[in-house]
XYZ file of C-alpha atoms in Angstrom:
680
model
C 0.006 -0.111 0.296
C 1.509 3.048 -1.040
C 0.609 6.239 0.111
C -2.408 5.310 0.461
C -5.536 7.800 -0.553
C -2.929 10.211 -1.989
C -2.720 10.450 -5.818
C 0.876 11.300 -7.405
C -0.294 14.320 -9.022
C -1.865 16.066 -5.622
C 1.360 15.220 -4.446
C 3.808 16.972 -7.349
C 1.043 20.135 -7.246
C 1.994 20.267 -3.446
C 5.548 19.712 -3.350
C 6.694 22.974 -3.477
C 4.317 24.774 -0.554
C 6.564 26.107 1.667
C 6.340 24.454 5.507
C 5.025 27.645 7.154
C 2.533 27.680 4.097
C 1.930 23.832 4.722
C 1.782 24.707 8.701
C -0.934 27.504 8.025
C -3.542 24.991 6.327
C -5.985 23.449 8.613
C -5.050 19.870 8.974
C -7.850 17.100 8.170
C -7.927 13.697 7.025
C -9.921 10.262 6.923
C -8.946 6.997 7.779
C -10.509 4.603 5.370
C -10.882 0.828 6.495
C -11.848 -0.249 3.595
C -8.357 0.156 1.974
C -6.354 -2.488 3.338
C -2.497 -3.045 2.659
C -0.544 -6.713 3.173
C -0.280 -8.070 6.670
C 2.446 -5.855 8.225
C 5.606 -8.968 8.900
C 5.912 -9.372 13.179
C 9.602 -9.380 11.966
C 8.963 -5.816 11.689
C 9.521 -5.750 15.276
C 12.825 -7.153 15.280
C 16.327 -6.198 16.691
C 19.895 -6.313 15.724
C 22.981 -7.162 18.511
C 26.637 -7.669 17.678
C 29.730 -8.112 20.274
C 30.361 -4.307 19.730
C 30.763 -1.210 21.779
C 29.212 -2.411 25.113
C 26.075 -4.215 23.906
C 26.796 -7.307 25.543
C 29.601 -6.386 28.007
C 30.435 -4.623 31.114
C 26.795 -2.489 31.901
C 25.407 -4.302 28.735
C 23.153 -7.197 28.387
C 25.786 -10.068 29.865
C 26.089 -10.344 33.459
C 29.636 -10.356 34.238
C 31.264 -7.907 36.499
C 34.220 -8.397 35.586
C 36.823 -7.202 32.049
C 39.200 -8.754 30.242
C 38.820 -12.256 32.731
C 41.102 -14.163 30.581
C 43.711 -11.631 30.632
C 44.036 -10.815 26.711
C 45.952 -7.355 27.995
C 49.026 -7.935 30.319
C 48.485 -6.942 33.364
C 49.630 -2.956 34.199
C 48.619 -2.226 30.247
C 47.762 1.058 29.608
C 43.872 2.201 28.339
C 43.376 1.793 24.661
C 44.547 5.140 22.900
C 42.479 4.306 19.573
C 39.178 6.312 19.989
C 36.489 4.256 18.747
C 37.362 1.779 21.008
C 35.165 1.093 24.921
C 37.523 1.758 27.121
C 37.794 -1.951 29.094
C 38.940 -1.530 32.992
C 42.538 -2.797 33.305
C 44.270 -5.408 35.583
C 46.595 -3.545 37.705
C 49.767 -5.230 39.971
C 49.551 -5.601 43.749
C 52.736 -4.933 45.352
C 54.870 -3.499 42.478
C 54.978 -4.038 38.707
C 57.764 -5.991 39.010
C 55.593 -8.620 40.485
C 53.536 -9.729 38.105
C 54.870 -11.108 34.415
C 52.894 -12.418 31.420
C 54.036 -15.935 31.150
C 53.355 -17.734 27.537
C 54.743 -20.867 28.834
C 52.403 -22.053 31.409
C 49.112 -20.983 29.659
C 45.463 -21.612 31.363
C 43.739 -20.060 27.471
C 45.081 -17.454 24.634
C 48.526 -16.151 24.369
C 49.783 -15.593 27.891
C 48.492 -15.909 31.640
C 49.480 -14.202 34.462
C 52.584 -15.343 36.747
C 52.281 -13.404 40.384
C 56.055 -14.276 42.479
C 55.108 -14.221 46.348
C 56.418 -12.474 48.803
C 56.447 -13.894 52.497
C 55.439 -10.649 53.977
C 54.135 -8.588 51.561
C 50.993 -9.824 49.630
C 51.298 -10.039 45.581
C 48.799 -10.123 43.236
C 46.282 -8.269 40.912
C 43.490 -5.914 41.195
C 40.550 -4.452 39.114
C 38.604 -1.360 40.429
C 35.834 0.889 38.938
C 33.234 -2.313 39.101
C 29.599 -1.669 39.545
C 27.721 -3.992 41.614
C 24.035 -3.433 43.823
C 22.965 -5.075 46.609
C 22.942 -8.909 45.953
C 24.684 -11.773 45.806
C 27.579 -12.829 43.441
C 28.658 -15.665 42.429
C 31.674 -17.391 40.253
C 34.795 -19.020 39.957
C 38.875 -18.452 39.626
C 41.504 -20.682 37.736
C 44.575 -20.945 39.588
C 48.235 -22.816 39.616
C 50.617 -22.663 42.180
C 53.409 -23.832 44.071
C 52.850 -25.909 47.037
C 51.950 -24.371 50.135
C 50.560 -21.089 48.549
C 47.084 -19.854 50.302
C 45.098 -17.066 47.834
C 43.014 -14.386 49.076
C 40.336 -13.336 46.678
C 38.525 -10.106 47.876
C 35.459 -8.075 46.516
C 35.754 -4.520 48.099
C 31.934 -3.824 47.535
C 32.746 0.170 48.176
C 35.488 1.662 49.538
C 35.658 1.670 53.072
C 37.879 -1.905 54.037
C 34.810 -3.204 56.060
C 32.862 -3.289 52.736
C 35.825 -6.227 51.874
C 34.913 -9.561 51.773
C 37.520 -12.408 51.373
C 37.740 -16.026 50.025
C 40.677 -17.934 50.971
C 41.670 -20.717 48.496
C 43.987 -23.732 49.821
C 45.254 -27.026 48.316
C 46.174 -25.369 45.072
C 48.565 -27.222 43.072
C 50.518 -26.755 40.223
C 47.847 -27.764 37.124
C 44.843 -25.409 36.880
C 42.079 -25.802 38.443
C 38.959 -24.144 39.234
C 37.704 -22.759 42.267
C 34.343 -21.197 43.499
C 33.404 -17.631 44.693
C 31.044 -16.287 46.461
C 29.676 -12.839 47.988
C 27.090 -10.702 48.965
C 27.333 -6.752 48.997
C 24.848 -4.807 50.970
C 24.752 -2.084 48.653
C 24.863 -0.337 45.009
C 28.459 1.337 44.068
C 29.866 1.962 41.085
C 33.498 1.912 42.064
C 33.311 -1.899 43.434
C 36.833 -3.861 42.895
C 38.629 -7.525 43.038
C 41.934 -8.150 44.273
C 43.638 -11.769 43.776
C 46.925 -11.607 46.274
C 48.661 -14.545 47.930
C 51.880 -14.368 50.190
C 54.634 -16.957 50.563
C 57.150 -18.588 48.280
C 57.413 -19.345 44.689
C 54.601 -18.098 42.732
C 50.986 -18.523 41.220
C 49.419 -18.043 38.225
C 45.791 -16.802 37.505
C 44.107 -18.498 34.251
C 40.802 -16.738 34.419
C 38.191 -15.265 36.843
C 34.328 -14.468 36.525
C 31.425 -13.113 38.872
C 28.131 -12.506 37.982
C 24.893 -11.583 40.357
C 23.095 -14.807 41.548
C 20.086 -14.187 39.859
C 21.268 -14.144 36.465
C 19.392 -15.888 34.054
C 21.401 -17.783 31.781
C 24.393 -15.433 32.115
C 21.952 -12.609 30.478
C 21.466 -9.992 33.361
C 17.719 -10.484 34.675
C 17.080 -6.586 34.837
C 17.580 -6.004 31.772
C 15.872 -9.489 30.344
C 12.723 -8.852 32.212
C 13.154 -5.067 30.201
C 13.595 -7.025 26.968
C 10.490 -9.825 27.381
C 8.214 -7.144 28.414
C 9.360 -4.889 24.609
C 9.175 -8.480 22.837
C 11.036 -8.233 20.244
C 9.932 -10.697 17.208
C 13.543 -11.235 15.962
C 17.411 -10.630 17.050
C 20.168 -10.590 14.340
C 23.420 -11.428 15.720
C 25.548 -9.794 13.126
C 27.406 -6.879 12.080
C 31.083 -5.706 11.584
C 32.391 -8.005 14.066
C 31.030 -10.757 11.949
C 34.312 -10.348 8.906
C 37.030 -11.547 11.470
C 34.556 -13.906 13.868
C 35.594 -17.202 14.557
C 32.244 -19.464 15.475
C 34.266 -22.688 17.329
C 35.684 -20.024 19.409
C 32.592 -18.950 20.940
C 31.567 -22.447 21.802
C 32.198 -24.979 24.685
C 33.511 -24.275 28.312
C 33.274 -20.262 28.665
C 36.491 -19.863 30.401
C 38.374 -22.030 27.870
C 37.289 -19.547 24.933
C 40.430 -18.041 23.756
C 39.499 -14.250 23.790
C 40.673 -12.477 20.723
C 41.202 -8.888 19.232
C 38.235 -7.418 17.475
C 39.785 -5.117 14.460
C 36.334 -4.404 13.591
C 35.745 -2.494 16.626
C 38.991 -2.458 18.112
C 38.846 -3.827 21.302
C 39.016 -7.411 23.433
C 36.314 -9.728 22.640
C 36.426 -12.149 25.517
C 34.305 -15.017 23.523
C 31.849 -14.987 26.536
C 28.615 -15.098 24.765
C 29.074 -17.035 21.701
C 26.392 -19.653 20.004
C 24.689 -20.937 22.480
C 24.473 -18.179 24.487
C 22.647 -16.282 21.741
C 20.356 -19.048 21.387
C 19.573 -18.973 24.675
C 19.053 -15.391 24.832
C 16.124 -15.720 21.963
C 14.275 -18.527 23.981
C 14.611 -16.392 27.031
C 13.192 -13.255 25.055
C 10.659 -15.670 22.562
C 12.238 -13.835 19.528
C 13.645 -16.086 16.345
C 17.576 -16.145 16.083
C 19.041 -14.812 12.739
C 22.660 -15.557 12.667
C 25.475 -13.645 10.174
C 27.787 -15.928 9.301
C 31.747 -14.400 8.125
C 31.652 -14.623 4.859
C 34.528 -11.733 5.270
C 37.824 -13.616 6.220
C 35.753 -16.992 6.601
C 35.154 -19.752 4.406
C 31.676 -21.714 3.311
C 33.245 -24.719 4.851
C 33.491 -23.096 8.266
C 29.689 -21.021 7.568
C 27.915 -25.006 6.928
C 29.931 -26.731 9.771
C 27.801 -23.515 12.143
C 25.222 -24.656 10.590
C 25.933 -27.935 10.826
C 26.174 -27.291 14.842
C 23.232 -25.265 15.119
C 20.802 -27.506 13.128
C 22.867 -31.217 12.664
C 21.516 -34.184 14.396
C 23.339 -35.617 17.123
C 24.769 -37.918 14.645
C 26.585 -35.331 12.505
C 30.221 -34.205 13.412
C 29.124 -30.842 14.786
C 26.011 -32.164 16.178
C 27.818 -34.286 17.886
C 30.143 -31.652 19.425
C 26.827 -29.242 20.171
C 25.463 -32.288 22.493
C 28.720 -32.578 24.107
C 28.817 -29.144 25.174
C 24.722 -29.384 26.516
C 22.583 -29.167 24.078
C 21.280 -32.344 22.044
C 18.503 -31.480 20.588
C 19.089 -29.262 17.203
C 19.127 -25.480 17.447
C 16.393 -25.563 13.938
C 18.127 -21.676 13.526
C 15.708 -21.177 10.342
C 17.443 -17.226 9.475
C 20.928 -17.183 8.354
C 22.495 -14.078 6.609
C 25.731 -14.589 4.426
C 27.993 -11.674 5.401
C 27.792 -8.000 6.722
C 27.523 -4.584 4.976
C 30.335 -6.715 2.226
C 30.226 -3.527 -0.575
C 32.108 -1.155 2.445
C 35.913 -0.383 2.553
C 35.282 -0.783 6.417
C 34.451 -4.202 5.992
C 37.323 -6.782 6.505
C 37.498 -9.339 3.746
C 35.753 -7.250 1.044
C 36.248 -7.790 -2.493
C 35.480 -6.742 -5.935
C 31.599 -7.044 -6.702
C 31.858 -10.109 -9.628
C 33.956 -11.879 -7.071
C 31.592 -11.726 -4.493
C 28.392 -12.766 -5.858
C 30.466 -16.003 -6.708
C 31.645 -16.355 -3.179
C 28.142 -15.489 -1.702
C 26.906 -18.373 -3.522
C 29.420 -21.426 -2.189
C 28.430 -20.254 0.991
C 24.495 -20.843 -0.182
C 25.583 -23.974 -2.017
C 27.485 -25.365 0.846
C 24.957 -23.946 3.910
C 21.668 -25.491 1.872
C 23.796 -29.045 1.173
C 23.260 -28.856 4.963
C 19.951 -27.723 5.207
C 17.674 -26.910 2.643
C 14.996 -25.855 4.375
C 17.177 -22.423 5.491
C 16.007 -19.208 4.603
C 19.071 -16.751 3.365
C 19.683 -13.226 3.660
C 22.420 -11.701 1.071
C 24.164 -8.953 1.746
C 22.365 -6.010 -0.658
C 22.574 -2.043 -1.202
C 20.720 -0.379 -3.263
C 22.381 2.793 -5.163
C 21.263 5.014 -2.259
C 23.238 2.697 0.467
C 25.811 2.925 -1.912
C 26.225 6.636 -2.510
C 25.424 7.206 1.557
C 28.185 5.120 2.759
C 30.767 6.464 0.405
C 30.873 2.708 -1.196
C 30.085 4.147 -5.023
C 33.250 6.395 -4.582
C 34.697 3.610 -3.194
C 34.222 1.147 -6.106
C 33.856 3.751 -9.117
C 35.052 7.085 -7.803
C 32.275 8.688 -8.551
C 29.763 9.296 -5.536
C 26.638 8.652 -7.018
C 25.670 4.863 -7.626
C 23.286 4.351 -11.050
C 20.967 1.895 -11.268
C 22.367 -0.990 -13.370
C 25.941 0.524 -13.177
C 28.963 -1.256 -11.943
C 28.196 0.060 -8.105
C 25.281 -0.999 -8.118
C 25.440 -3.411 -5.668
C 22.045 -5.292 -5.948
C 21.994 -5.475 -9.828
C 24.813 -7.752 -9.588
C 23.475 -10.275 -6.764
C 20.174 -10.006 -8.347
C 21.931 -11.021 -11.609
C 24.610 -13.779 -10.736
C 22.676 -14.831 -7.621
C 18.982 -14.848 -7.381
C 18.848 -18.703 -7.206
C 20.922 -18.868 -4.178
C 19.037 -16.364 -1.628
C 15.527 -15.631 -0.815
C 15.518 -12.151 0.373
C 18.227 -9.052 -0.357
C 19.287 -7.153 2.746
C 19.282 -3.510 2.824
C 20.757 -1.111 5.995
C 19.530 2.402 6.654
C 21.701 4.968 8.692
C 21.046 8.396 7.172
C 22.905 11.834 8.337
C 20.077 12.826 10.486
C 21.436 17.060 9.418
C 23.437 16.514 6.737
C 21.856 16.671 2.421
C 23.529 15.219 -0.488
C 24.578 18.407 -2.474
C 24.686 17.196 -6.422
C 26.790 20.619 -6.915
C 29.492 19.169 -4.885
C 29.202 15.659 -5.411
C 29.182 15.543 -0.961
C 27.079 15.339 1.595
C 27.093 18.864 3.479
C 25.358 20.150 6.813
C 21.920 21.886 6.398
C 19.939 24.078 8.507
C 16.514 22.353 9.135
C 13.672 21.869 10.826
C 13.220 19.134 13.464
C 10.548 17.516 11.839
C 12.127 17.434 8.604
C 15.591 15.868 10.178
C 12.932 13.240 11.764
C 12.547 12.192 7.969
C 15.285 11.336 6.965
C 15.272 8.048 8.041
C 11.580 7.534 6.593
C 12.412 9.100 3.562
C 15.455 6.133 3.050
C 12.946 3.124 4.333
C 10.862 4.820 0.939
C 14.304 5.175 -1.367
C 14.670 2.072 -0.858
C 10.868 1.110 -1.988
C 11.557 3.122 -4.833
C 14.842 0.774 -5.829
C 12.809 -2.064 -5.030
C 9.771 -1.038 -7.718
C 13.017 -0.139 -10.203
C 14.341 -3.594 -9.855
C 11.164 -4.976 -10.775
C 10.995 -3.322 -14.170
C 14.773 -4.647 -14.670
C 13.706 -7.702 -13.820
C 10.808 -8.580 -14.855
C 11.190 -12.389 -14.918
C 11.902 -11.844 -10.999
C 8.645 -11.581 -8.294
C 10.821 -8.665 -6.330
C 7.763 -8.878 -3.807
C 8.983 -12.253 -3.089
C 12.693 -11.193 -3.140
C 11.354 -8.555 -0.185
C 13.757 -6.627 1.632
C 15.348 -7.455 4.719
C 16.108 -3.957 6.732
C 18.577 -5.443 9.277
C 20.204 -2.697 10.344
C 18.585 0.849 10.666
C 18.730 3.869 13.081
C 17.917 7.707 12.914
C 21.183 10.047 12.149
C 21.906 12.802 14.250
C 20.151 15.775 13.970
C 22.689 17.826 15.618
C 21.143 19.296 18.041
C 20.082 17.401 21.372
C 16.266 16.908 21.914
C 15.572 14.332 24.352
C 12.870 12.103 21.699
C 14.100 12.470 18.470
C 15.445 9.357 17.933
C 11.968 7.736 19.333
C 10.420 10.332 17.372
C 12.660 9.303 13.378
C 12.123 5.670 14.107
C 8.301 6.020 14.936
C 8.337 7.651 11.308
C 10.205 4.692 9.952
C 7.656 1.949 11.290
C 4.699 4.372 9.749
C 6.702 3.913 6.710
C 7.409 0.068 6.759
C 3.469 -0.175 7.714
C 2.504 2.001 4.351
C 5.378 -0.181 2.436
C 4.150 -4.067 4.028
C 4.359 -5.853 0.903
C 7.872 -5.099 0.433
C 9.787 -5.679 3.697
C 10.019 -9.375 5.506
C 11.791 -7.851 8.684
C 13.392 -4.726 10.123
C 16.033 -5.215 13.040
C 16.516 -1.719 14.751
C 20.253 -0.610 15.936
C 20.727 -1.825 18.571
C 18.773 -4.136 20.888
C 20.664 -2.814 23.592
C 19.762 1.245 22.746
C 16.387 -0.208 24.441
C 17.407 0.237 27.227
C 20.343 2.174 29.469
C 24.166 0.524 29.100
C 24.524 0.943 33.023
C 26.382 -1.758 35.097
C 24.231 -1.336 38.207
C 20.995 -0.272 36.588
C 18.236 -0.945 33.970
C 15.988 1.365 32.549
C 13.778 1.600 29.452
C 14.744 4.144 27.007
C 12.061 5.976 24.601
C 12.689 4.153 21.761
C 11.979 0.911 23.867
C 9.045 2.357 25.096
C 7.979 3.046 21.295
C 8.646 -0.759 20.595
C 6.982 -2.067 23.334
C 3.699 0.474 22.744
C 3.307 -0.186 18.927
C 4.899 -3.960 19.051
C 1.909 -4.698 21.762
C -1.266 -2.047 20.641
C -0.567 -1.505 16.822
C -2.606 -3.105 14.329
C -1.199 -6.108 12.133
C -3.437 -5.077 8.839
C -2.728 -1.400 7.474
C -5.358 0.907 6.264
C -5.515 4.067 4.138
C -4.851 7.576 4.900
C -5.574 10.372 3.310
C -4.643 14.184 4.484
C -4.696 17.382 3.287
C -1.155 18.726 3.647
C 1.496 16.628 1.733
C 5.057 16.213 3.433
C 6.819 19.160 2.203
C 10.673 18.154 0.136
C 13.646 18.257 1.734
C 17.016 19.072 0.687
C 19.276 16.289 -0.960
C 19.286 13.846 -3.686
C 16.780 11.798 -5.157
C 17.741 8.395 -5.516
C 20.834 9.302 -3.045
C 19.257 10.215 0.259
C 15.393 11.634 -0.624
C 12.979 9.151 -2.565
C 10.933 10.686 -5.725
C 7.892 10.784 -3.379
C 8.442 12.419 0.117
C 7.950 9.514 2.724
C 5.104 9.908 5.236
C 1.180 10.779 4.738
C -0.185 14.083 3.777
C -0.963 15.651 6.765
C 2.498 17.168 7.918
C 4.146 18.280 9.874
C 2.414 15.057 11.641
C 3.061 11.345 10.206
C -0.355 9.109 10.733
C -0.516 5.651 10.275
C -3.379 3.017 11.166
C -4.125 -0.261 11.000
C -6.641 -2.979 11.955
C -6.155 -5.694 14.532
C -5.879 -9.083 12.969
C -9.696 -9.745 13.634
C -10.719 -6.952 12.361
C -12.253 -5.494 16.048
C -9.525 -2.769 16.630
C -8.874 0.042 14.768
C -5.817 1.611 15.724
C -4.210 5.107 14.756
C -0.787 6.324 15.229
C 0.164 9.788 15.096
C 3.736 11.026 15.404
C 4.030 14.965 16.232
C 8.069 15.443 15.334
C 7.440 19.278 15.966
C 7.973 21.790 18.560
C 4.467 22.730 19.061
C 1.499 21.230 19.716
C -1.002 20.265 16.389
C -4.800 19.259 16.035
C -6.088 17.649 13.129
C -9.684 16.956 12.452
C -10.120 12.969 11.528
C -13.056 11.199 9.679
C -13.532 7.601 9.638
C -14.789 5.322 6.384
C -15.514 2.109 5.542
C -15.823 1.448 9.463
C -18.311 1.859 12.340
C -16.524 2.124 15.487
C -17.776 2.307 19.283
C -17.375 5.252 21.726
C -14.934 3.434 24.079
C -11.466 3.020 23.253
C -7.784 3.883 24.676
C -5.148 6.391 23.962
C -1.160 5.510 24.919
C 0.961 8.793 24.365
C 4.839 8.908 24.876
C 5.831 12.489 24.688
C 9.072 14.671 25.616
C 9.393 15.591 29.365
C 8.210 19.262 30.416
C 10.789 22.018 30.081
C 12.694 22.137 33.119
C 12.213 18.790 33.779
C 15.702 17.294 34.069
C 16.311 13.519 34.475
C 12.235 12.928 33.898
C 12.019 9.615 32.783
C 9.612 9.095 29.495
C 6.620 6.582 30.155
C 3.887 5.442 28.063
C 0.751 7.086 29.440
C -2.646 5.453 29.010
C -5.915 7.349 29.120
C -9.740 6.074 28.281
C -11.273 7.530 24.825
C -15.082 7.924 25.712
C -16.314 8.993 22.236
C -15.409 8.547 18.533
C -13.263 11.284 17.907
C -13.645 14.485 15.304
C -10.414 16.254 16.166
C -7.184 15.003 16.987
C -4.839 17.287 20.058
C -1.532 16.168 19.418
C 1.488 17.490 22.049
C 4.550 18.569 20.651
C 7.596 16.014 20.088
C 4.547 13.035 20.865
C 3.812 9.831 19.584
C -0.030 9.148 20.352
C -1.916 5.860 19.718
C -5.430 5.527 19.721
C -7.266 2.050 20.353
C -11.003 2.442 18.787
C -13.173 -0.628 19.037
C -15.098 -1.580 15.803
C -18.896 -2.495 16.359
């Protein structure tokens, strides 16, 4: 259903109107429930995540308290100097720098393990500070080896005072590594707790690994985070991103303490491998979501991808299925959704190659994986000319900033020409520049000064641009059904607007969802970046973010059968270039500055109307309903920006009753309103 209720002629006639002129018109709309579009795929409410930027560790979703718990970095090493790297905590020596050496001979896991030389009087060991703890019990383990007679004390300092120290003493340590349990109980919250591992005596001791988690963790995941995310109820979670191009899946299975850490070249940080295949699939079971895995088509190979698939889906009698069973999961996971590669068109992606060679590589992967499990659904790396232009990939490939359809920088055209039998859907990623537009004369993006409501439309404009690209591909590939080779929008997020506004990301994402609803026949999924963006990233507290409230609201209350919305004020054009950062026909309903989407519930007993007001002023709109008779009872759910001067006020969903069929809607500034109206 494309821009329902407004003709292309009307849009073109009114596009030249200025924003001021548009705002001066009395807004009115008709919602016609007799005009319906394709059902909205539930996977529209998906989320994307990867081991990057603290998504999982130290304040993220994973409950591990300790950083670098398997000693990828030498004890005493300085913090990373790379600006992009997450600043992980570092272990420091206790008793002087010379007491700790990194031993590459007696190694528990990885390249080295710390060896601490002992003194008869002065405690020697290692320490990590800056830990976040709450008033709860913590459990864990430590892997130790020591010369005869050494007694190691492991202390957790839950606060700044010596009285906050709790110590577990470990005796009988042998020269071979062994695991010993840990348990502590903190009485209060602290963001500057510390762990110390020290001993006195003669000889030396080694630390192979150490772990500490709150005892209420859910299969390693934070209980507070899981409660919030289960309430939001994402339908699909994608594991993927730049990390996969240097990811070895075999290092992320089995005993977590034996999994070697590695340096992730994509995000320039140490990766502990604590969250691997089994943990990711457990996360999906906890959330009730469908897993979607991206295999390594960068530095990886087809055989390894097929083995990963066999690990997930093979019977326990297959080589990899047998390995999975040995790791505690005899029954196959039956993962259906698989993505071959991530953004392989980008110069930032490790293993990127010429497009003519990549199509061959993709086909090799698809053949190998379908031999293991022919029932899987394969999503291929895709990129429209808009994606190639926005990311600079067109210039990287051809020296020209703009990619032409069917030209040498049209990634999708090559994939459709050479690889169409080897995938089910094509991916698209949308990361617009919130306060920049492509200048045709300069052949580059330039900063623009536009209203907040226009900046918010840059993401939905990119959604509409992808739809127009699929319509163009249908013309160029008449033998293909592009509505069956749908868009797998498996990464998207708003750009930064250039000004701080508490709800910008939420408003822009809501408008993007509306554009997905209006074009539901073209999209098989949408995975928002990131799953962790729905909650606060904090080592001691978990709170839902405004964009998390948005997904919770639409997931639980918006309908599934989109219906037509006709208005009297089309969305004005924005700066940019058609086919790069904006579509030929602007996104949005003809209700500027508002954006309206409506849908019936699956049983057609409820009509839902969602209105986004991204402007900085309250708006009113007259509304008529056609093709449906409504009851006077209903509900209104609203998300809006905090009042001026209410710093720190949380943003929530406010519910109120609707007691009559509305003829006029009043929408606060920077708000999202969702009406549930009962059908007679």
